Amino acid sequence: MPRIDLSSSELLRVIARRRSIRRFTRKPLSLMEVSLLLWSGYGCVDEFCERRTVPSAGATYPLDLYLVAYPGGVTGLSPGIYRYDGYKNGLWLVRMGDFRREMYRACLDQSWVRDSRVNIVITVVPERTTSWYGERGIRYIYMEAGHSGQNIYLVATLLGLGTVTVGAFYDDMIRDLIGLPSNNMVLYVMPIGYPRG
Ligand SMILES: Cc1cc2nc3c(=O)[nH]c(=O)nc-3n(C[C@H](O)[C@H](O)[C@H](O)COP(=O)(O)O)c2cc1C
């Protein structure tokens, strides 16, 4: 096959540069950076939000993304938990507060979850997809979280930020922290900040 020429495309360079980052500086993110990260993860790409930035089985879109912003994590945003609204590309406050300790504990004491500036939490309401596809819909929801997580990885890389997909956590602790009903699943926690070292 022909040699890959990374100089031909920014997208190819971003794909090649993507790495899991677990050490962060204290520099806050801007609201524009948060907006780009969440939009790439699950934003809408048409006026009526019929399609999003990621593929979805039957366009059922089972995911919900949450932002956990730490104190001083995002310039102009109070610390707390927010639900991402893809229709408006906006944030709805769920709970105000500093949840660094709770997130760290819930993620088996992984320090990057505590020392990041924000975490994006990818959750899913399986019934949105399984009501159409039955049991097979279960495999689809995991695939879709992967699409969303990869977009966030790539846009973080593009912006000079770092992130890592964390899959090891106590489901109930994250669910309770966000206030999700028991039929929702938490699939990924993604700590994000400017890379250190
Ligand atoms: C499903 C999944 C779960 C993961 N869970 C964790 C985790 O709990 N903690 C962590 O630090 N990294 C986690 N990772 C990141 C991997 O360790 C990382 O992707 C791998 O070492 C390859 O490195 P790279 O992403 O820099 O290419 C996870 C990755 C995937 C795909």
mmCIF file of C-alpha atoms in Angstrom, residues 17-159:
data_model
loop_
_atom_site.group_PDB
_atom_site.id
_atom_site.type_symbol
_atom_site.label_atom_id
_atom_site.label_comp_id
_atom_site.label_asym_id
_atom_site.label_seq_id
_atom_site.Cartn_x
_atom_site.Cartn_y
_atom_site.Cartn_z
ATOM 1 C CA ARG A 17 -1.057 12.344 17.634
ATOM 2 C CA ARG A 18 -3.938 11.103 19.811
ATOM 3 C CA ARG A 19 -2.719 9.599 23.078
ATOM 4 C CA SER A 20 -4.270 8.951 26.473
ATOM 5 C CA ILE A 21 -3.154 11.796 28.759
ATOM 6 C CA ARG A 22 -3.231 11.397 32.553
ATOM 7 C CA ARG A 23 -1.258 14.403 33.836
ATOM 8 C CA PHE A 24 -2.729 17.873 33.686
ATOM 9 C CA THR A 25 -1.797 21.472 34.493
ATOM 10 C CA ARG A 26 -4.153 23.720 36.476
ATOM 11 C CA LYS A 27 -4.889 25.935 33.464
ATOM 12 C CA PRO A 28 -8.659 26.292 33.071
ATOM 13 C CA LEU A 29 -10.514 25.434 29.893
ATOM 14 C CA SER A 30 -12.507 28.106 28.097
ATOM 15 C CA LEU A 31 -16.247 27.734 27.518
ATOM 16 C CA MET A 32 -15.495 27.577 23.783
ATOM 17 C CA GLU A 33 -13.234 24.557 24.351
ATOM 18 C CA VAL A 34 -15.923 22.866 26.461
ATOM 19 C CA SER A 35 -18.481 23.645 23.769
ATOM 20 C CA LEU A 36 -16.300 22.099 21.037
ATOM 21 C CA LEU A 37 -15.584 18.980 23.107
ATOM 22 C CA LEU A 38 -19.239 18.340 23.930
ATOM 23 C CA TRP A 39 -20.436 19.166 20.436
ATOM 24 C CA SER A 40 -17.921 16.747 18.922
ATOM 25 C CA GLY A 41 -19.051 14.108 21.432
ATOM 26 C CA TYR A 42 -22.800 14.398 20.850
ATOM 27 C CA GLY A 43 -23.749 17.676 19.212
ATOM 28 C CA CYS A 44 -26.277 18.151 16.439
ATOM 29 C CA VAL A 45 -25.310 18.790 12.844
ATOM 30 C CA ASP A 46 -28.637 19.929 11.432
ATOM 31 C CA GLU A 47 -31.307 22.433 12.380
ATOM 32 C CA PHE A 48 -33.794 19.954 13.880
ATOM 33 C CA CYS A 49 -31.194 17.720 15.515
ATOM 34 C CA GLU A 50 -32.130 14.745 13.394
ATOM 35 C CA ARG A 51 -28.457 13.870 13.043
ATOM 36 C CA ARG A 52 -25.502 14.214 15.378
ATOM 37 C CA THR A 53 -21.701 14.177 15.183
ATOM 38 C CA VAL A 54 -21.652 10.404 15.756
ATOM 39 C CA PRO A 55 -23.467 7.561 14.002
ATOM 40 C CA SER A 56 -26.337 5.876 15.861
ATOM 41 C CA ALA A 57 -28.237 2.660 15.131
ATOM 42 C CA GLY A 58 -31.532 3.749 13.545
ATOM 43 C CA ALA A 59 -30.722 7.319 14.639
ATOM 44 C CA THR A 60 -32.041 6.410 18.109
ATOM 45 C CA TYR A 61 -29.293 8.398 19.925
ATOM 46 C CA PRO A 62 -29.311 6.648 23.316
ATOM 47 C CA LEU A 63 -26.435 8.595 24.892
ATOM 48 C CA ASP A 64 -26.549 11.517 27.338
ATOM 49 C CA LEU A 65 -23.365 13.444 28.103
ATOM 50 C CA TYR A 66 -22.652 15.198 31.396
ATOM 51 C CA LEU A 67 -19.962 17.710 32.283
ATOM 52 C CA VAL A 68 -18.434 17.662 35.767
ATOM 53 C CA ALA A 69 -16.672 21.034 36.110
ATOM 54 C CA TYR A 70 -14.219 21.459 38.984
ATOM 55 C CA PRO A 71 -13.491 24.723 40.839
ATOM 56 C CA GLY A 72 -11.451 26.907 38.472
ATOM 57 C CA GLY A 73 -11.880 24.266 35.780
ATOM 58 C CA VAL A 74 -13.695 26.344 33.186
ATOM 59 C CA THR A 75 -13.417 30.113 33.003
ATOM 60 C CA GLY A 76 -16.871 31.585 33.627
ATOM 61 C CA LEU A 77 -18.564 28.345 34.703
ATOM 62 C CA SER A 78 -19.517 27.539 38.312
ATOM 63 C CA PRO A 79 -18.279 24.176 39.580
ATOM 64 C CA GLY A 80 -20.898 21.468 39.354
ATOM 65 C CA ILE A 81 -22.523 18.830 37.218
ATOM 66 C CA TYR A 82 -24.237 19.825 33.984
ATOM 67 C CA ARG A 83 -26.224 17.896 31.393
ATOM 68 C CA TYR A 84 -25.259 18.567 27.791
ATOM 69 C CA ASP A 85 -28.148 19.625 25.562
ATOM 70 C CA GLY A 86 -27.234 18.812 21.966
ATOM 71 C CA TYR A 87 -30.275 20.641 20.581
ATOM 72 C CA LYS A 88 -29.179 23.967 22.028
ATOM 73 C CA ASN A 89 -25.490 23.103 22.329
ATOM 74 C CA GLY A 90 -26.004 24.222 25.929
ATOM 75 C CA LEU A 91 -25.605 23.072 29.505
ATOM 76 C CA TRP A 92 -28.296 22.446 32.114
ATOM 77 C CA LEU A 93 -27.182 22.623 35.725
ATOM 78 C CA VAL A 94 -27.860 19.362 37.578
ATOM 79 C CA ARG A 95 -25.973 20.009 40.856
ATOM 80 C CA MET A 96 -23.659 22.749 42.004
ATOM 81 C CA GLY A 97 -20.559 21.833 43.991
ATOM 82 C CA ASP A 98 -17.014 20.533 44.064
ATOM 83 C CA PHE A 99 -17.160 16.800 43.270
ATOM 84 C CA ARG A 100 -13.431 16.073 42.878
ATOM 85 C CA ARG A 101 -13.282 13.705 45.826
ATOM 86 C CA GLU A 102 -16.460 11.852 44.853
ATOM 87 C CA MET A 103 -15.280 11.400 41.247
ATOM 88 C CA TYR A 104 -11.826 10.231 42.383
ATOM 89 C CA ARG A 105 -13.290 7.684 44.790
ATOM 90 C CA ALA A 106 -15.875 6.479 42.283
ATOM 91 C CA CYS A 107 -13.107 5.911 39.708
ATOM 92 C CA LEU A 108 -11.041 3.650 41.996
ATOM 93 C CA ASP A 109 -8.693 6.462 43.119
ATOM 94 C CA GLN A 110 -7.395 7.234 39.627
ATOM 95 C CA SER A 111 -5.683 10.568 40.292
ATOM 96 C CA TRP A 112 -6.246 11.922 36.751
ATOM 97 C CA VAL A 113 -9.982 11.938 37.411
ATOM 98 C CA ARG A 114 -9.388 14.252 40.407
ATOM 99 C CA ASP A 115 -6.593 16.379 38.913
ATOM 100 C CA SER A 116 -8.231 17.163 35.564
ATOM 101 C CA ARG A 117 -10.134 20.416 35.050
ATOM 102 C CA VAL A 118 -13.383 18.760 33.949
ATOM 103 C CA ASN A 119 -14.740 15.290 33.286
ATOM 104 C CA ILE A 120 -17.134 14.387 30.518
ATOM 105 C CA VAL A 121 -19.308 11.455 31.592
ATOM 106 C CA ILE A 122 -20.898 9.407 28.807
ATOM 107 C CA THR A 123 -24.122 7.758 29.955
ATOM 108 C CA VAL A 124 -26.797 5.821 28.120
ATOM 109 C CA VAL A 125 -30.527 5.145 28.296
ATOM 110 C CA PRO A 126 -30.504 1.653 26.720
ATOM 111 C CA GLU A 127 -34.282 1.560 26.088
ATOM 112 C CA ARG A 128 -34.016 4.248 23.417
ATOM 113 C CA THR A 129 -32.177 1.688 21.289
ATOM 114 C CA THR A 130 -33.368 -1.677 22.665
ATOM 115 C CA SER A 131 -37.017 -0.687 22.164
ATOM 116 C CA TRP A 132 -36.216 -0.881 18.414
ATOM 117 C CA TYR A 133 -33.528 -3.538 18.295
ATOM 118 C CA GLY A 134 -34.198 -5.729 21.339
ATOM 119 C CA GLU A 135 -31.180 -7.524 22.849
ATOM 120 C CA ARG A 136 -29.011 -6.586 19.873
ATOM 121 C CA GLY A 137 -29.420 -2.939 20.825
ATOM 122 C CA ILE A 138 -27.194 -3.598 23.854
ATOM 123 C CA ARG A 139 -24.127 -4.091 21.659
ATOM 124 C CA TYR A 140 -25.038 -0.952 19.712
ATOM 125 C CA ILE A 141 -24.972 1.312 22.771
ATOM 126 C CA TYR A 142 -21.386 0.303 23.601
ATOM 127 C CA MET A 143 -20.321 0.956 20.027
ATOM 128 C CA GLU A 144 -21.939 4.371 20.118
ATOM 129 C CA ALA A 145 -20.159 5.384 23.330
ATOM 130 C CA GLY A 146 -16.928 4.475 21.516
ATOM 131 C CA HIS A 147 -17.773 6.797 18.624
ATOM 132 C CA SER A 148 -18.506 9.643 21.014
ATOM 133 C CA GLY A 149 -15.374 9.036 23.095
ATOM 134 C CA GLN A 150 -13.165 8.926 20.017
ATOM 135 C CA ASN A 151 -14.526 12.248 18.759
ATOM 136 C CA ILE A 152 -13.786 13.805 22.154
ATOM 137 C CA TYR A 153 -10.255 12.353 22.099
ATOM 138 C CA LEU A 154 -9.625 13.804 18.637
ATOM 139 C CA VAL A 155 -10.998 17.270 19.346
ATOM 140 C CA ALA A 156 -9.074 17.394 22.642
ATOM 141 C CA THR A 157 -5.924 16.586 20.646
ATOM 142 C CA LEU A 158 -6.777 19.247 18.050
ATOM 143 C CA LEU A 159 -7.181 21.866 20.816
#
